[in-house]
Amino acid sequence: MKGLVFMGLLGFAAGVLFAPKKGSELRKDIKDLVADLQENGADMILDAKDKASEMLDKAQPALERVKDKAERVKEGASNFKENAKHMKEDAAEGAKHLKEQAAMLKDNAIKSFNDGFEREQEAMKQRKMENQKYFDPSNVSSSTASSF
């Protein structure tokens, strides 16, 4: 609507400027045209301000929702970052603990193996001594030999 009025005023101004008139008449017409333009321009500016304000009022709730969601996303990202940091620390601590446990298990396995090996060596020595005792010809009594 305002564009139509503005275009009409521009058409009128062009007509006034190019129409053959007296100087005083032309000055009066230009003065009237400028007054109309000022009045309509001010109205157009006020209308534009009103429409901008109205649009801003309508958009404000959506802007607030977007702002709130952005804040929640930011907070969630911060929490995620903090949780990831704690998980990394826990994983490092767990890895250290597992390494210590593995070293301890290794040491226990070596000790158990060595203890078992030593016991087996002792048992073998014991069996060897017992076998030598039973099969040593000097241990055989003369009574058993004469009974054959």
CSV table of N, CA and C in Angstrom, one decimal:
chain,number,residue,atom,x,y,z
A,1,MET,N,0.8,-1.2,0.0
A,1,MET,CA,0.0,0.0,0.0
A,1,MET,C,0.9,1.2,0.0
A,2,LYS,N,1.9,1.2,0.9
A,2,LYS,CA,2.7,2.4,1.0
A,2,LYS,C,3.6,2.6,-0.3
A,3,GLY,N,3.9,1.5,-0.9
A,3,GLY,CA,4.7,1.5,-2.1
A,3,GLY,C,3.9,2.2,-3.3
A,4,LEU,N,2.6,1.9,-3.3
A,4,LEU,CA,1.7,2.5,-4.3
A,4,LEU,C,1.6,4.0,-4.1
A,5,VAL,N,1.5,4.4,-2.8
A,5,VAL,CA,1.4,5.8,-2.5
A,5,VAL,C,2.7,6.5,-2.9
A,6,PHE,N,3.8,5.9,-2.6
A,6,PHE,CA,5.1,6.5,-2.9
A,6,PHE,C,5.3,6.6,-4.4
A,7,MET,N,4.9,5.6,-5.1
A,7,MET,CA,5.0,5.6,-6.6
A,7,MET,C,4.1,6.7,-7.2
A,8,GLY,N,2.9,6.8,-6.6
A,8,GLY,CA,2.0,7.9,-7.1
A,8,GLY,C,2.6,9.3,-6.9
A,9,LEU,N,3.3,9.5,-5.7
A,9,LEU,CA,3.9,10.7,-5.4
A,9,LEU,C,5.1,11.0,-6.4
A,10,LEU,N,5.8,10.0,-6.7
A,10,LEU,CA,6.9,10.1,-7.6
A,10,LEU,C,6.4,10.5,-9.0
A,11,GLY,N,5.3,9.9,-9.4
A,11,GLY,CA,4.7,10.2,-10.7
A,11,GLY,C,4.2,11.6,-10.8
A,12,PHE,N,3.6,12.0,-9.7
A,12,PHE,CA,3.2,13.4,-9.6
A,12,PHE,C,4.3,14.4,-9.7
A,13,ALA,N,5.4,14.1,-8.9
A,13,ALA,CA,6.6,14.9,-8.9
A,13,ALA,C,7.2,15.0,-10.3
A,14,ALA,N,7.3,13.9,-11.0
A,14,ALA,CA,7.8,13.9,-12.4
A,14,ALA,C,6.9,14.8,-13.3
A,15,GLY,N,5.6,14.6,-13.1
A,15,GLY,CA,4.7,15.4,-13.9
A,15,GLY,C,4.8,16.9,-13.7
A,16,VAL,N,4.9,17.3,-12.4
A,16,VAL,CA,5.1,18.7,-12.0
A,16,VAL,C,6.4,19.3,-12.6
A,17,LEU,N,7.4,18.5,-12.5
A,17,LEU,CA,8.7,19.0,-13.0
A,17,LEU,C,8.8,19.2,-14.5
A,18,PHE,N,8.1,18.3,-15.2
A,18,PHE,CA,8.2,18.4,-16.7
A,18,PHE,C,7.0,19.1,-17.4
A,19,ALA,N,6.1,19.5,-16.6
A,19,ALA,CA,4.9,20.3,-17.2
A,19,ALA,C,5.3,21.7,-17.3
A,20,PRO,N,4.9,22.4,-18.4
A,20,PRO,CA,5.2,23.8,-18.5
A,20,PRO,C,4.3,24.6,-17.6
A,21,LYS,N,4.9,25.3,-16.6
A,21,LYS,CA,4.1,26.1,-15.6
A,21,LYS,C,5.0,27.3,-15.3
A,22,LYS,N,4.3,28.3,-14.7
A,22,LYS,CA,5.0,29.5,-14.2
A,22,LYS,C,6.0,29.1,-13.1
A,23,GLY,N,7.0,29.8,-12.9
A,23,GLY,CA,8.0,29.6,-11.8
A,23,GLY,C,7.4,29.6,-10.5
A,24,SER,N,6.5,30.5,-10.2
A,24,SER,CA,5.8,30.6,-8.9
A,24,SER,C,4.9,29.4,-8.7
A,25,GLU,N,4.2,29.0,-9.7
A,25,GLU,CA,3.4,27.8,-9.6
A,25,GLU,C,4.2,26.5,-9.4
A,26,LEU,N,5.3,26.4,-10.2
A,26,LEU,CA,6.2,25.3,-10.1
A,26,LEU,C,6.8,25.2,-8.7
A,27,ARG,N,7.2,26.3,-8.1
A,27,ARG,CA,7.8,26.3,-6.8
A,27,ARG,C,6.7,25.9,-5.8
A,28,LYS,N,5.5,26.4,-5.9
A,28,LYS,CA,4.4,26.0,-5.0
A,28,LYS,C,4.2,24.5,-5.1
A,29,ASP,N,4.1,24.0,-6.3
A,29,ASP,CA,3.9,22.5,-6.5
A,29,ASP,C,5.0,21.7,-5.9
A,30,ILE,N,6.3,22.1,-6.1
A,30,ILE,CA,7.4,21.4,-5.5
A,30,ILE,C,7.3,21.4,-4.0
A,31,LYS,N,7.0,22.6,-3.5
A,31,LYS,CA,6.9,22.8,-2.0
A,31,LYS,C,5.8,21.8,-1.5
A,32,ASP,N,4.7,21.8,-2.1
A,32,ASP,CA,3.6,20.9,-1.7
A,32,ASP,C,4.1,19.4,-1.8
A,33,LEU,N,4.7,19.1,-2.9
A,33,LEU,CA,5.2,17.7,-3.1
A,33,LEU,C,6.2,17.3,-2.0
A,34,VAL,N,7.1,18.2,-1.7
A,34,VAL,CA,8.1,17.9,-0.6
A,34,VAL,C,7.4,17.7,0.7
A,35,ALA,N,6.4,18.6,1.0
A,35,ALA,CA,5.6,18.4,2.2
A,35,ALA,C,4.9,17.1,2.3
A,36,ASP,N,4.3,16.7,1.1
A,36,ASP,CA,3.6,15.4,1.1
A,36,ASP,C,4.6,14.2,1.3
A,37,LEU,N,5.8,14.4,0.6
A,37,LEU,CA,6.8,13.3,0.8
A,37,LEU,C,7.3,13.3,2.2
A,38,GLN,N,7.5,14.4,2.9
A,38,GLN,CA,7.9,14.4,4.3
A,38,GLN,C,6.9,13.7,5.1
A,39,GLU,N,5.6,14.1,4.9
A,39,GLU,CA,4.5,13.5,5.7
A,39,GLU,C,4.4,12.0,5.5
A,40,ASN,N,4.4,11.6,4.2
A,40,ASN,CA,4.2,10.2,3.9
A,40,ASN,C,5.5,9.4,4.2
A,41,GLY,N,6.7,10.1,4.1
A,41,GLY,CA,7.9,9.4,4.5
A,41,GLY,C,7.9,9.1,6.0
A,42,ALA,N,7.5,10.1,6.8
A,42,ALA,CA,7.4,9.9,8.2
A,42,ALA,C,6.5,8.8,8.6
A,43,ASP,N,5.3,8.8,7.9
A,43,ASP,CA,4.3,7.7,8.1
A,43,ASP,C,4.9,6.4,7.8
A,44,MET,N,5.6,6.4,6.6
A,44,MET,CA,6.2,5.1,6.2
A,44,MET,C,7.3,4.6,7.2
A,45,ILE,N,8.0,5.5,7.7
A,45,ILE,CA,9.1,5.2,8.7
A,45,ILE,C,8.4,4.6,10.0
A,46,LEU,N,7.3,5.3,10.4
A,46,LEU,CA,6.6,4.9,11.6
A,46,LEU,C,6.0,3.5,11.4
A,47,ASP,N,5.4,3.3,10.2
A,47,ASP,CA,4.8,2.0,9.9
A,47,ASP,C,5.9,0.9,9.8
A,48,ALA,N,7.1,1.2,9.3
A,48,ALA,CA,8.2,0.2,9.2
A,48,ALA,C,8.6,-0.1,10.6
A,49,LYS,N,8.7,0.9,11.5
A,49,LYS,CA,9.1,0.7,12.9
A,49,LYS,C,8.1,-0.2,13.6
A,50,ASP,N,6.8,0.1,13.4
A,50,ASP,CA,5.8,-0.7,14.0
A,50,ASP,C,5.8,-2.1,13.5
A,51,LYS,N,6.0,-2.3,12.2
A,51,LYS,CA,6.1,-3.7,11.7
A,51,LYS,C,7.3,-4.4,12.2
A,52,ALA,N,8.4,-3.7,12.3
A,52,ALA,CA,9.7,-4.3,12.8
A,52,ALA,C,9.5,-4.7,14.3
A,53,SER,N,8.9,-3.8,15.0
A,53,SER,CA,8.6,-4.1,16.4
A,53,SER,C,7.7,-5.3,16.6
A,54,GLU,N,6.6,-5.3,15.8
A,54,GLU,CA,5.7,-6.4,15.8
A,54,GLU,C,6.4,-7.7,15.4
A,55,MET,N,7.2,-7.7,14.4
A,55,MET,CA,7.9,-8.9,14.0
A,55,MET,C,8.9,-9.4,15.1
A,56,LEU,N,9.5,-8.4,15.7
A,56,LEU,CA,10.4,-8.7,16.8
A,56,LEU,C,9.7,-9.3,18.0
A,57,ASP,N,8.5,-8.8,18.3
A,57,ASP,CA,7.7,-9.3,19.4
A,57,ASP,C,7.3,-10.8,19.1
A,58,LYS,N,6.9,-11.0,17.8
A,58,LYS,CA,6.5,-12.4,17.4
A,58,LYS,C,7.7,-13.3,17.5
A,59,ALA,N,8.9,-12.8,17.1
A,59,ALA,CA,10.1,-13.7,17.0
A,59,ALA,C,10.8,-13.9,18.4
A,60,GLN,N,10.5,-13.0,19.3
A,60,GLN,CA,11.1,-13.1,20.6
A,60,GLN,C,11.0,-14.4,21.3
A,61,PRO,N,9.8,-15.0,21.4
A,61,PRO,CA,9.7,-16.3,22.1
A,61,PRO,C,10.6,-17.4,21.4
A,62,ALA,N,10.6,-17.4,20.1
A,62,ALA,CA,11.4,-18.3,19.3
A,62,ALA,C,12.9,-18.1,19.6
A,63,LEU,N,13.2,-16.8,19.6
A,63,LEU,CA,14.6,-16.5,19.9
A,63,LEU,C,15.0,-17.0,21.3
A,64,GLU,N,14.1,-16.8,22.3
A,64,GLU,CA,14.4,-17.2,23.6
A,64,GLU,C,14.5,-18.8,23.7
A,65,ARG,N,13.7,-19.5,23.0
A,65,ARG,CA,13.7,-20.9,23.0
A,65,ARG,C,15.1,-21.4,22.4
A,66,VAL,N,15.5,-20.7,21.3
A,66,VAL,CA,16.7,-21.1,20.6
A,66,VAL,C,17.9,-20.8,21.6
A,67,LYS,N,17.8,-19.6,22.3
A,67,LYS,CA,18.9,-19.3,23.2
A,67,LYS,C,18.9,-20.3,24.4
A,68,ASP,N,17.8,-20.7,24.9
A,68,ASP,CA,17.7,-21.7,26.0
A,68,ASP,C,18.3,-23.0,25.5
A,69,LYS,N,17.9,-23.4,24.3
A,69,LYS,CA,18.4,-24.7,23.8
A,69,LYS,C,19.9,-24.6,23.6
A,70,ALA,N,20.4,-23.5,23.0
A,70,ALA,CA,21.8,-23.3,22.9
A,70,ALA,C,22.6,-23.4,24.2
A,71,GLU,N,22.0,-22.8,25.2
A,71,GLU,CA,22.6,-22.9,26.5
A,71,GLU,C,22.6,-24.3,27.1
A,72,ARG,N,21.5,-25.0,26.9
A,72,ARG,CA,21.5,-26.4,27.3
A,72,ARG,C,22.5,-27.3,26.6
A,73,VAL,N,22.6,-27.0,25.3
A,73,VAL,CA,23.6,-27.8,24.5
A,73,VAL,C,25.0,-27.5,25.0
A,74,LYS,N,25.3,-26.2,25.2
A,74,LYS,CA,26.6,-25.8,25.7
A,74,LYS,C,26.9,-26.4,27.1
A,75,GLU,N,25.9,-26.5,27.9
A,75,GLU,CA,26.0,-27.1,29.2
A,75,GLU,C,26.3,-28.6,29.1
A,76,GLY,N,25.5,-29.2,28.2
A,76,GLY,CA,25.7,-30.6,27.9
A,76,GLY,C,27.1,-31.0,27.4
A,77,ALA,N,27.5,-30.1,26.5
A,77,ALA,CA,28.9,-30.3,26.0
A,77,ALA,C,29.9,-30.2,27.1
A,78,SER,N,29.7,-29.2,27.9
A,78,SER,CA,30.6,-29.0,29.1
A,78,SER,C,30.6,-30.2,30.0
A,79,ASN,N,29.4,-30.8,30.3
A,79,ASN,CA,29.3,-32.0,31.1
A,79,ASN,C,30.0,-33.2,30.4
A,80,PHE,N,29.7,-33.3,29.1
A,80,PHE,CA,30.3,-34.4,28.4
A,80,PHE,C,31.8,-34.3,28.4
A,81,LYS,N,32.4,-33.1,28.3
A,81,LYS,CA,33.8,-32.9,28.3
A,81,LYS,C,34.4,-33.3,29.7
A,82,GLU,N,33.7,-32.9,30.7
A,82,GLU,CA,34.1,-33.2,32.1
A,82,GLU,C,34.0,-34.7,32.4
A,83,ASN,N,32.9,-35.3,31.9
A,83,ASN,CA,32.8,-36.8,32.1
A,83,ASN,C,33.9,-37.5,31.3
A,84,ALA,N,34.2,-37.1,30.1
A,84,ALA,CA,35.3,-37.7,29.3
A,84,ALA,C,36.6,-37.6,30.0
A,85,LYS,N,36.8,-36.4,30.6
A,85,LYS,CA,38.1,-36.2,31.4
A,85,LYS,C,38.2,-37.2,32.6
A,86,HIS,N,37.1,-37.3,33.3
A,86,HIS,CA,37.0,-38.3,34.4
A,86,HIS,C,37.2,-39.7,33.9
A,87,MET,N,36.6,-40.0,32.8
A,87,MET,CA,36.7,-41.4,32.3
A,87,MET,C,38.2,-41.7,31.9
A,88,LYS,N,38.8,-40.7,31.3
A,88,LYS,CA,40.2,-40.8,30.9
A,88,LYS,C,41.1,-41.1,32.1
A,89,GLU,N,40.8,-40.3,33.2
A,89,GLU,CA,41.6,-40.5,34.4
A,89,GLU,C,41.3,-41.8,35.0
A,90,ASP,N,40.1,-42.3,35.0
A,90,ASP,CA,39.7,-43.6,35.6
A,90,ASP,C,40.4,-44.7,34.8
A,91,ALA,N,40.4,-44.5,33.5
A,91,ALA,CA,41.0,-45.5,32.6
A,91,ALA,C,42.5,-45.6,32.8
A,92,ALA,N,43.1,-44.5,33.0
A,92,ALA,CA,44.6,-44.5,33.3
A,92,ALA,C,44.9,-45.2,34.6
A,93,GLU,N,44.0,-44.8,35.6
A,93,GLU,CA,44.2,-45.4,36.9
A,93,GLU,C,43.9,-47.0,36.9
A,94,GLY,N,42.9,-47.3,36.1
A,94,GLY,CA,42.6,-48.8,36.0
A,94,GLY,C,43.7,-49.5,35.2
A,95,ALA,N,44.3,-48.9,34.2
A,95,ALA,CA,45.4,-49.5,33.5
A,95,ALA,C,46.6,-49.7,34.4
A,96,LYS,N,46.9,-48.7,35.2
A,96,LYS,CA,48.0,-48.7,36.2
A,96,LYS,C,47.7,-49.9,37.1
A,97,HIS,N,46.5,-50.0,37.6
A,97,HIS,CA,46.2,-51.1,38.6
A,97,HIS,C,46.3,-52.4,37.9
A,98,LEU,N,45.8,-52.5,36.7
A,98,LEU,CA,45.9,-53.8,36.0
A,98,LEU,C,47.4,-54.2,35.7
A,99,LYS,N,48.2,-53.2,35.4
A,99,LYS,CA,49.6,-53.5,35.2
A,99,LYS,C,50.3,-54.0,36.5
A,100,GLU,N,49.9,-53.3,37.6
A,100,GLU,CA,50.5,-53.8,38.9
A,100,GLU,C,50.0,-55.2,39.2
A,101,GLN,N,48.7,-55.5,38.9
A,101,GLN,CA,48.2,-56.8,39.2
A,101,GLN,C,48.9,-57.9,38.3
A,102,ALA,N,49.1,-57.5,37.0
A,102,ALA,CA,49.7,-58.4,36.1
A,102,ALA,C,51.2,-58.7,36.5
A,103,ALA,N,51.9,-57.7,37.0
A,103,ALA,CA,53.2,-57.9,37.5
A,103,ALA,C,53.2,-58.8,38.7
A,104,MET,N,52.2,-58.6,39.6
A,104,MET,CA,52.1,-59.4,40.8
A,104,MET,C,51.8,-60.8,40.4
A,105,LEU,N,50.9,-61.0,39.5
A,105,LEU,CA,50.6,-62.4,39.1
A,105,LEU,C,51.8,-63.1,38.4
A,106,LYS,N,52.5,-62.3,37.6
A,106,LYS,CA,53.7,-62.9,37.0
A,106,LYS,C,54.7,-63.3,38.1
A,107,ASP,N,55.0,-62.4,39.0
A,107,ASP,CA,55.9,-62.8,40.1
A,107,ASP,C,55.4,-64.0,40.9
A,108,ASN,N,54.1,-64.1,41.2
A,108,ASN,CA,53.5,-65.2,41.9
A,108,ASN,C,53.7,-66.5,41.0
A,109,ALA,N,53.4,-66.4,39.7
A,109,ALA,CA,53.6,-67.5,38.9
A,109,ALA,C,55.0,-68.0,38.8
A,110,ILE,N,55.9,-67.1,38.7
A,110,ILE,CA,57.4,-67.5,38.7
A,110,ILE,C,57.7,-68.2,40.0
A,111,LYS,N,57.3,-67.6,41.1
A,111,LYS,CA,57.6,-68.1,42.5
A,111,LYS,C,57.0,-69.5,42.6
A,112,SER,N,55.7,-69.6,42.2
A,112,SER,CA,55.1,-70.9,42.3
A,112,SER,C,55.8,-72.0,41.4
A,113,PHE,N,56.2,-71.6,40.2
A,113,PHE,CA,56.9,-72.5,39.3
A,113,PHE,C,58.2,-72.9,39.9
A,114,ASN,N,58.9,-71.9,40.5
A,114,ASN,CA,60.2,-72.3,41.1
A,114,ASN,C,60.1,-73.1,42.3
A,115,ASP,N,59.0,-72.8,43.1
A,115,ASP,CA,58.8,-73.7,44.3
A,115,ASP,C,58.4,-75.1,43.9
A,116,GLY,N,57.5,-75.2,42.9
A,116,GLY,CA,57.2,-76.5,42.4
A,116,GLY,C,58.3,-77.3,41.8
A,117,PHE,N,59.2,-76.5,41.1
A,117,PHE,CA,60.3,-77.1,40.5
A,117,PHE,C,61.3,-77.7,41.5
A,118,GLU,N,61.5,-76.8,42.6
A,118,GLU,CA,62.4,-77.2,43.7
A,118,GLU,C,61.8,-78.5,44.4
A,119,ARG,N,60.5,-78.5,44.6
A,119,ARG,CA,59.9,-79.7,45.3
A,119,ARG,C,60.0,-80.9,44.4
A,120,GLU,N,59.9,-80.7,43.1
A,120,GLU,CA,60.0,-81.8,42.2
A,120,GLU,C,61.4,-82.3,42.2
A,121,GLN,N,62.4,-81.4,42.2
A,121,GLN,CA,63.8,-81.8,42.3
A,121,GLN,C,64.1,-82.6,43.6
A,122,GLU,N,63.6,-82.1,44.7
A,122,GLU,CA,63.7,-82.8,46.0
A,122,GLU,C,63.1,-84.2,45.9
A,123,ALA,N,61.9,-84.3,45.3
A,123,ALA,CA,61.2,-85.6,45.2
A,123,ALA,C,62.0,-86.5,44.3
A,124,MET,N,62.6,-86.0,43.3
A,124,MET,CA,63.4,-86.8,42.4
A,124,MET,C,64.6,-87.4,43.1
A,125,LYS,N,65.2,-86.5,43.9
A,125,LYS,CA,66.4,-86.9,44.6
A,125,LYS,C,66.0,-88.0,45.6
A,126,GLN,N,64.9,-87.8,46.3
A,126,GLN,CA,64.4,-88.7,47.3
A,126,GLN,C,64.1,-90.1,46.6
A,127,ARG,N,63.4,-90.1,45.5
A,127,ARG,CA,63.1,-91.3,44.8
A,127,ARG,C,64.4,-92.0,44.3
A,128,LYS,N,65.4,-91.2,43.9
A,128,LYS,CA,66.6,-91.7,43.4
A,128,LYS,C,67.3,-92.4,44.6
A,129,MET,N,67.3,-91.8,45.7
A,129,MET,CA,68.0,-92.3,46.9
A,129,MET,C,67.3,-93.6,47.3
A,130,GLU,N,66.0,-93.6,47.2
A,130,GLU,CA,65.2,-94.8,47.6
A,130,GLU,C,65.5,-95.9,46.6
A,131,ASN,N,65.5,-95.6,45.4
A,131,ASN,CA,65.8,-96.6,44.3
A,131,ASN,C,67.2,-97.2,44.5
A,132,GLN,N,68.2,-96.3,44.9
A,132,GLN,CA,69.5,-96.8,45.1
A,132,GLN,C,69.6,-97.7,46.3
A,133,LYS,N,68.8,-97.3,47.3
A,133,LYS,CA,68.8,-98.1,48.5
A,133,LYS,C,68.3,-99.5,48.3
A,134,TYR,N,67.2,-99.6,47.4
A,134,TYR,CA,66.6,-100.9,47.2
A,134,TYR,C,67.4,-101.7,46.2
A,135,PHE,N,68.2,-101.1,45.3
A,135,PHE,CA,68.9,-101.8,44.3
A,135,PHE,C,70.4,-101.8,44.5
A,136,ASP,N,70.9,-101.3,45.6
A,136,ASP,CA,72.3,-101.3,45.9
A,136,ASP,C,72.7,-102.7,46.3
A,137,PRO,N,73.7,-103.3,45.6
A,137,PRO,CA,74.0,-104.7,46.0
A,137,PRO,C,74.7,-104.8,47.4
A,138,SER,N,75.2,-103.7,47.9
A,138,SER,CA,75.8,-103.7,49.2
A,138,SER,C,74.7,-103.8,50.3
A,139,ASN,N,73.5,-103.3,50.0
A,139,ASN,CA,72.4,-103.3,50.9
A,139,ASN,C,71.7,-104.7,51.0
A,140,VAL,N,71.9,-105.5,50.0
A,140,VAL,CA,71.2,-106.8,50.0
A,140,VAL,C,71.8,-107.7,51.1
A,141,SER,N,71.0,-108.2,51.9
A,141,SER,CA,71.5,-109.0,53.0
A,141,SER,C,71.8,-110.4,52.5
A,142,SER,N,72.7,-111.1,53.1
A,142,SER,CA,73.2,-112.4,52.7
A,142,SER,C,72.1,-113.4,52.9
A,143,SER,N,71.2,-113.2,53.8
A,143,SER,CA,70.2,-114.2,54.0
A,143,SER,C,69.2,-114.3,52.8
A,144,THR,N,69.0,-113.2,52.1
A,144,THR,CA,68.1,-113.2,51.0
A,144,THR,C,68.9,-113.8,49.8
A,145,ALA,N,70.1,-113.6,49.7
A,145,ALA,CA,70.9,-114.1,48.6
A,145,ALA,C,71.0,-115.6,48.8
A,146,SER,N,71.1,-116.1,50.0
A,146,SER,CA,71.3,-117.5,50.1
A,146,SER,C,70.0,-118.3,50.0
A,147,SER,N,68.9,-117.6,50.1
A,147,SER,CA,67.7,-118.3,50.0
A,147,SER,C,67.4,-118.7,48.6
A,148,PHE,N,68.1,-118.2,47.7
A,148,PHE,CA,67.8,-118.6,46.3
A,148,PHE,C,68.5,-119.8,45.9
